[in-house]
Tab-separated table of C-alpha atoms in Angstrom:
chain	number	residue	atom	x	y	z
A	6	MET	CA	-0.019	0.004	-0.042
A	7	SER	CA	1.444	3.374	-0.940
A	8	THR	CA	1.998	5.629	2.103
A	9	ALA	CA	0.843	8.618	0.084
A	10	ARG	CA	-2.659	7.222	0.251
A	11	ILE	CA	-2.872	6.551	3.940
A	12	GLY	CA	-3.908	8.830	6.769
A	13	THR	CA	-6.456	10.812	4.879
A	14	GLY	CA	-10.251	10.948	5.245
A	15	PRO	CA	-12.397	10.722	8.327
A	16	LEU	CA	-11.345	8.355	11.210
A	17	ARG	CA	-13.345	5.075	11.122
A	18	PRO	CA	-14.821	4.094	14.448
A	19	ILE	CA	-13.787	0.782	15.939
A	20	THR	CA	-16.480	-1.768	15.171
A	21	ARG	CA	-17.782	-4.094	17.862
A	22	SER	CA	-15.790	-6.863	16.124
A	23	GLY	CA	-12.730	-4.674	16.200
A	24	ARG	CA	-12.975	-4.129	19.887
A	25	ALA	CA	-13.528	-7.773	20.550
A	26	SER	CA	-10.375	-8.478	18.362
A	27	TYR	CA	-8.463	-5.958	20.488
A	28	ARG	CA	-9.581	-7.628	23.706
A	29	SER	CA	-8.632	-11.018	22.388
A	30	ILE	CA	-5.183	-9.877	21.378
A	31	ARG	CA	-4.656	-8.435	24.952
A	32	ALA	CA	-5.742	-11.777	26.512
A	33	PHE	CA	-3.680	-13.845	24.192
A	34	GLY	CA	-0.649	-11.541	24.593
A	35	ARG	CA	-0.902	-11.823	28.418
A	36	LEU	CA	-0.912	-15.546	28.215
A	37	LEU	CA	1.824	-15.739	25.610
A	38	LEU	CA	4.230	-13.234	27.169
A	39	ARG	CA	3.800	-14.225	30.812
A	40	PRO	CA	6.450	-16.909	30.784
A	41	VAL	CA	8.868	-14.611	28.804
A	42	TRP	CA	8.356	-11.308	30.413
A	43	LYS	CA	7.930	-10.766	34.015
A	44	ILE	CA	5.822	-7.590	33.904
A	45	THR	CA	5.152	-5.715	37.124
A	46	VAL	CA	2.900	-2.636	37.073
A	47	SER	CA	2.384	0.122	39.570
A	48	GLY	CA	-0.001	2.927	39.472
A	49	ILE	CA	-2.796	1.230	37.621
A	50	ASP	CA	-5.255	2.929	39.996
A	51	ARG	CA	-4.162	6.375	38.636
A	52	LEU	CA	-5.729	5.770	35.277
A	53	PRO	CA	-8.869	7.958	34.739
A	54	THR	CA	-12.103	6.025	34.421
A	55	GLY	CA	-15.012	6.888	32.134
A	56	VAL	CA	-13.206	9.632	30.232
A	57	ALA	CA	-10.898	9.913	27.449
A	58	TYR	CA	-7.153	10.758	27.981
A	59	VAL	CA	-3.808	10.843	26.137
A	60	VAL	CA	-1.436	7.999	27.007
A	61	ALA	CA	2.110	9.339	26.716
A	62	PRO	CA	4.743	6.522	27.197
A	63	VAL	CA	8.569	6.555	27.091
A	64	HIS	CA	9.577	4.767	23.895
A	65	ARG	CA	12.604	2.467	23.890
A	66	SER	CA	11.470	-0.576	21.894
A	67	ASN	CA	8.720	-1.933	19.574
A	68	ALA	CA	7.840	-4.118	22.536
A	69	ASP	CA	6.295	-0.986	24.163
A	70	PHE	CA	3.057	-1.468	22.127
A	71	ALA	CA	2.572	-5.034	23.361
A	72	VAL	CA	3.262	-4.072	26.959
A	73	LEU	CA	0.771	-1.146	26.843
A	74	VAL	CA	-1.974	-3.318	25.411
A	75	ALA	CA	-1.309	-6.009	28.082
A	76	VAL	CA	-1.356	-3.730	31.110
A	77	ILE	CA	-4.020	-1.094	30.365
A	78	PRO	CA	-7.518	-2.422	30.809
A	79	ARG	CA	-9.217	-0.289	28.108
A	80	VAL	CA	-9.271	-0.411	24.422
A	81	MET	CA	-6.794	2.348	23.238
A	82	ARG	CA	-6.172	3.721	19.778
A	83	PHE	CA	-2.546	4.044	18.822
A	84	MET	CA	-1.058	6.657	16.580
A	85	ALA	CA	1.493	4.456	14.781
A	86	LYS	CA	4.275	5.017	12.190
A	87	ASP	CA	2.860	5.045	8.713
A	88	SER	CA	5.452	2.600	7.405
A	89	LEU	CA	3.389	-0.217	8.979
A	90	TRP	CA	0.807	0.418	6.309
A	91	THR	CA	3.122	-0.492	3.509
A	92	SER	CA	1.844	-3.949	3.982
A	93	ARG	CA	-1.779	-3.922	2.918
A	94	PRO	CA	-2.825	-6.846	5.170
A	95	LEU	CA	-1.051	-5.497	8.164
A	96	GLY	CA	-2.409	-2.020	7.641
A	97	ARG	CA	-5.981	-3.254	7.462
A	98	PHE	CA	-5.423	-5.406	10.499
A	99	ILE	CA	-3.997	-2.494	12.454
A	100	GLU	CA	-6.880	-0.234	11.509
A	101	PHE	CA	-9.400	-2.894	12.338
A	102	ASN	CA	-8.046	-2.890	15.912
A	103	GLY	CA	-8.295	0.935	16.103
A	104	SER	CA	-4.825	2.300	15.185
A	105	PHE	CA	-4.117	4.984	12.664
A	106	PRO	CA	-1.011	6.224	10.799
A	107	VAL	CA	1.269	9.289	11.395
A	108	ASP	CA	3.842	10.576	8.921
A	109	ARG	CA	6.856	11.336	11.297
A	110	THR	CA	8.813	13.278	8.683
A	111	HIS	CA	6.821	16.421	9.361
A	112	THR	CA	4.026	17.859	11.555
A	113	ASP	CA	1.127	15.589	10.487
A	114	ARG	CA	-1.953	17.651	11.057
A	115	ASP	CA	-4.167	14.901	9.750
A	116	ALA	CA	-2.825	12.588	12.423
A	117	LEU	CA	-3.412	15.240	15.178
A	118	ARG	CA	-6.980	15.727	13.885
A	119	ARG	CA	-7.525	12.008	14.104
A	120	CYS	CA	-6.226	12.025	17.794
A	121	GLU	CA	-8.863	14.741	18.530
A	122	GLU	CA	-11.504	12.573	16.910
A	123	VAL	CA	-10.526	9.560	19.064
A	124	VAL	CA	-10.700	11.415	22.316
A	125	ALA	CA	-14.055	13.054	21.112
A	126	GLY	CA	-15.404	9.523	20.784
A	127	GLY	CA	-14.402	8.720	24.390
A	128	ASP	CA	-11.367	6.404	23.843
A	129	PRO	CA	-7.874	6.902	25.134
A	130	VAL	CA	-5.318	7.632	22.423
A	131	VAL	CA	-1.588	6.553	22.682
A	132	MET	CA	0.852	9.142	21.483
A	133	PHE	CA	4.677	8.575	21.967
A	134	PRO	CA	5.881	12.061	22.767
A	135	GLU	CA	9.529	11.282	21.941
A	136	GLY	CA	8.284	10.474	18.443
A	137	ARG	CA	10.657	7.640	17.617
A	138	ARG	CA	12.320	4.982	19.583
A	139	LYS	CA	15.106	6.488	21.617
A	140	ASP	CA	18.150	5.077	23.442
A	141	GLY	CA	19.585	5.669	26.930
A	142	PRO	CA	18.301	6.923	30.243
A	143	THR	CA	17.507	10.422	29.373
A	144	VAL	CA	14.112	11.796	28.160
A	145	GLU	CA	15.111	14.583	25.973
A	146	ASP	CA	12.990	16.984	23.967
A	147	LEU	CA	9.434	15.985	23.384
A	148	PHE	CA	7.017	16.803	20.586
A	149	ASP	CA	4.124	19.008	21.539
A	150	GLY	CA	1.429	16.731	20.036
A	151	PRO	CA	0.237	15.072	23.222
A	152	ALA	CA	0.039	18.481	25.025
A	153	PHE	CA	-1.700	20.068	22.083
A	154	VAL	CA	-4.338	17.385	22.029
A	155	ALA	CA	-4.787	17.420	25.827
A	156	CYS	CA	-5.039	21.174	25.979
A	157	ARG	CA	-7.431	21.603	23.030
A	158	ASN	CA	-9.743	18.986	24.333
A	159	ARG	CA	-9.407	19.700	28.078
A	160	ILE	CA	-8.370	16.162	28.910
A	161	PRO	CA	-5.499	14.660	30.963
A	162	ILE	CA	-2.260	13.194	29.861
A	163	VAL	CA	-1.137	10.105	31.558
A	164	PRO	CA	2.682	9.634	31.666
A	165	ILE	CA	3.907	6.061	31.600
A	166	ALA	CA	7.515	4.759	32.065
A	167	ILE	CA	8.377	1.325	30.680
A	168	GLY	CA	11.679	-0.217	31.772
A	169	GLY	CA	13.265	-3.390	30.327
A	170	THR	CA	11.747	-3.444	26.833
A	171	ASP	CA	15.099	-2.350	25.337
A	172	HIS	CA	16.418	-5.664	26.551
A	173	ALA	CA	13.258	-7.701	25.806
A	174	LEU	CA	13.273	-6.592	22.160
A	175	PRO	CA	16.383	-4.492	21.244
A	176	ARG	CA	16.526	-2.375	18.110
A	177	GLY	CA	16.964	-4.619	15.092
A	178	ALA	CA	16.183	-7.923	17.016
A	179	LYS	CA	13.603	-10.314	15.361
A	180	MET	CA	12.773	-12.395	18.508
A	181	VAL	CA	11.836	-11.388	21.991
A	182	ARG	CA	14.192	-12.215	24.853
A	183	PRO	CA	13.327	-13.234	28.424
A	184	SER	CA	13.268	-10.092	30.522
A	185	ARG	CA	11.810	-8.401	33.539
A	186	ILE	CA	9.677	-5.338	32.554
A	187	ARG	CA	8.495	-2.609	34.947
A	188	VAL	CA	5.739	-0.247	34.119
A	189	VAL	CA	5.021	2.749	36.304
A	190	ILE	CA	1.908	4.829	35.558
A	191	GLY	CA	2.202	8.491	36.761
A	192	GLU	CA	-0.445	10.810	38.049
A	193	PRO	CA	-2.568	12.336	35.259
A	194	ILE	CA	-1.428	15.769	34.169
A	195	TYR	CA	-4.316	18.129	33.767
A	196	PRO	CA	-3.462	21.087	31.399
A	197	ASP	CA	-3.781	24.551	32.980
A	198	VAL	CA	-6.287	25.976	30.390
A	199	SER	CA	-9.646	27.600	30.677
A	200	ALA	CA	-12.647	25.511	30.067
A	201	THR	CA	-13.494	27.198	26.758
A	202	GLY	CA	-11.864	29.418	24.238
A	203	ARG	CA	-8.534	29.505	22.374
A	204	VAL	CA	-5.524	27.529	23.856
A	205	PRO	CA	-2.526	29.699	24.233
A	206	ARG	CA	0.796	28.475	22.695
A	207	ARG	CA	2.366	29.015	25.977
A	208	ALA	CA	-0.003	26.560	27.649
A	209	VAL	CA	0.879	23.793	25.201
A	210	SER	CA	4.658	24.365	25.779
A	211	GLU	CA	4.235	24.418	29.558
A	212	THR	CA	2.327	21.237	29.460
A	213	THR	CA	5.007	19.551	27.402
A	214	ASP	CA	7.634	20.610	29.905
A	215	VAL	CA	5.727	19.151	32.779
A	216	LEU	CA	5.321	15.960	30.896
A	217	ARG	CA	8.995	15.759	30.158
A	218	SER	CA	9.939	16.180	33.753
A	219	GLU	CA	7.515	13.657	34.931
A	220	LEU	CA	8.477	11.120	32.363
A	221	GLN	CA	12.154	11.442	33.332
A	222	ARG	CA	11.314	10.992	37.044
A	223	LEU	CA	9.311	7.893	36.317
A	224	TYR	CA	11.782	6.498	33.864
A	225	SER	CA	14.534	6.806	36.416
A	226	GLN	CA	12.627	4.526	38.651
A	227	VAL	CA	12.200	1.614	36.297
A	228	ARG	CA	15.619	1.376	34.614
């Protein structure tokens, strides 16, 4: 599938079958990965209930997707790299389970619009604020996308640190390795914006700064 054709048009809602498929993948993933990855989770009680929110995880491995699906007990919609859609069957399967593409070579306004459509529909959306997988212990500059969506829609951002996935599935590896994975879910970050009206650029930048600081604090706990 040509990447030039993806990511346009209205966001399709997840069908009932798609949600059932997502839950089946989560259950199967938990069963399959339990003997290989010893996943411990803290802070699950901090997740908001009954509302949409932005999930903002640290990103060190492609295994982060599987870990998030396994530990968060809601159907979430992932903003995923558009290169996954170069395979037509894979792209269709990913979309069937609720994900949608982002072009990481520039500010993808269509992808941001889709994020807003997701939260308007009541589902959490996963946005990796570092953009691409990174290496090392430092959470450096973040993109403003998660803060932008949270501020514009007056919803919280949930920072999440995932430790151990860089060993469980290192960059370039084809097979997972036995590993201990720690997940820490932080307190939701509520943007400091008025209930209505235009969102100042300053508010977005300040929310991103708070998010970066909190992700660094959490990630230092799980490494």
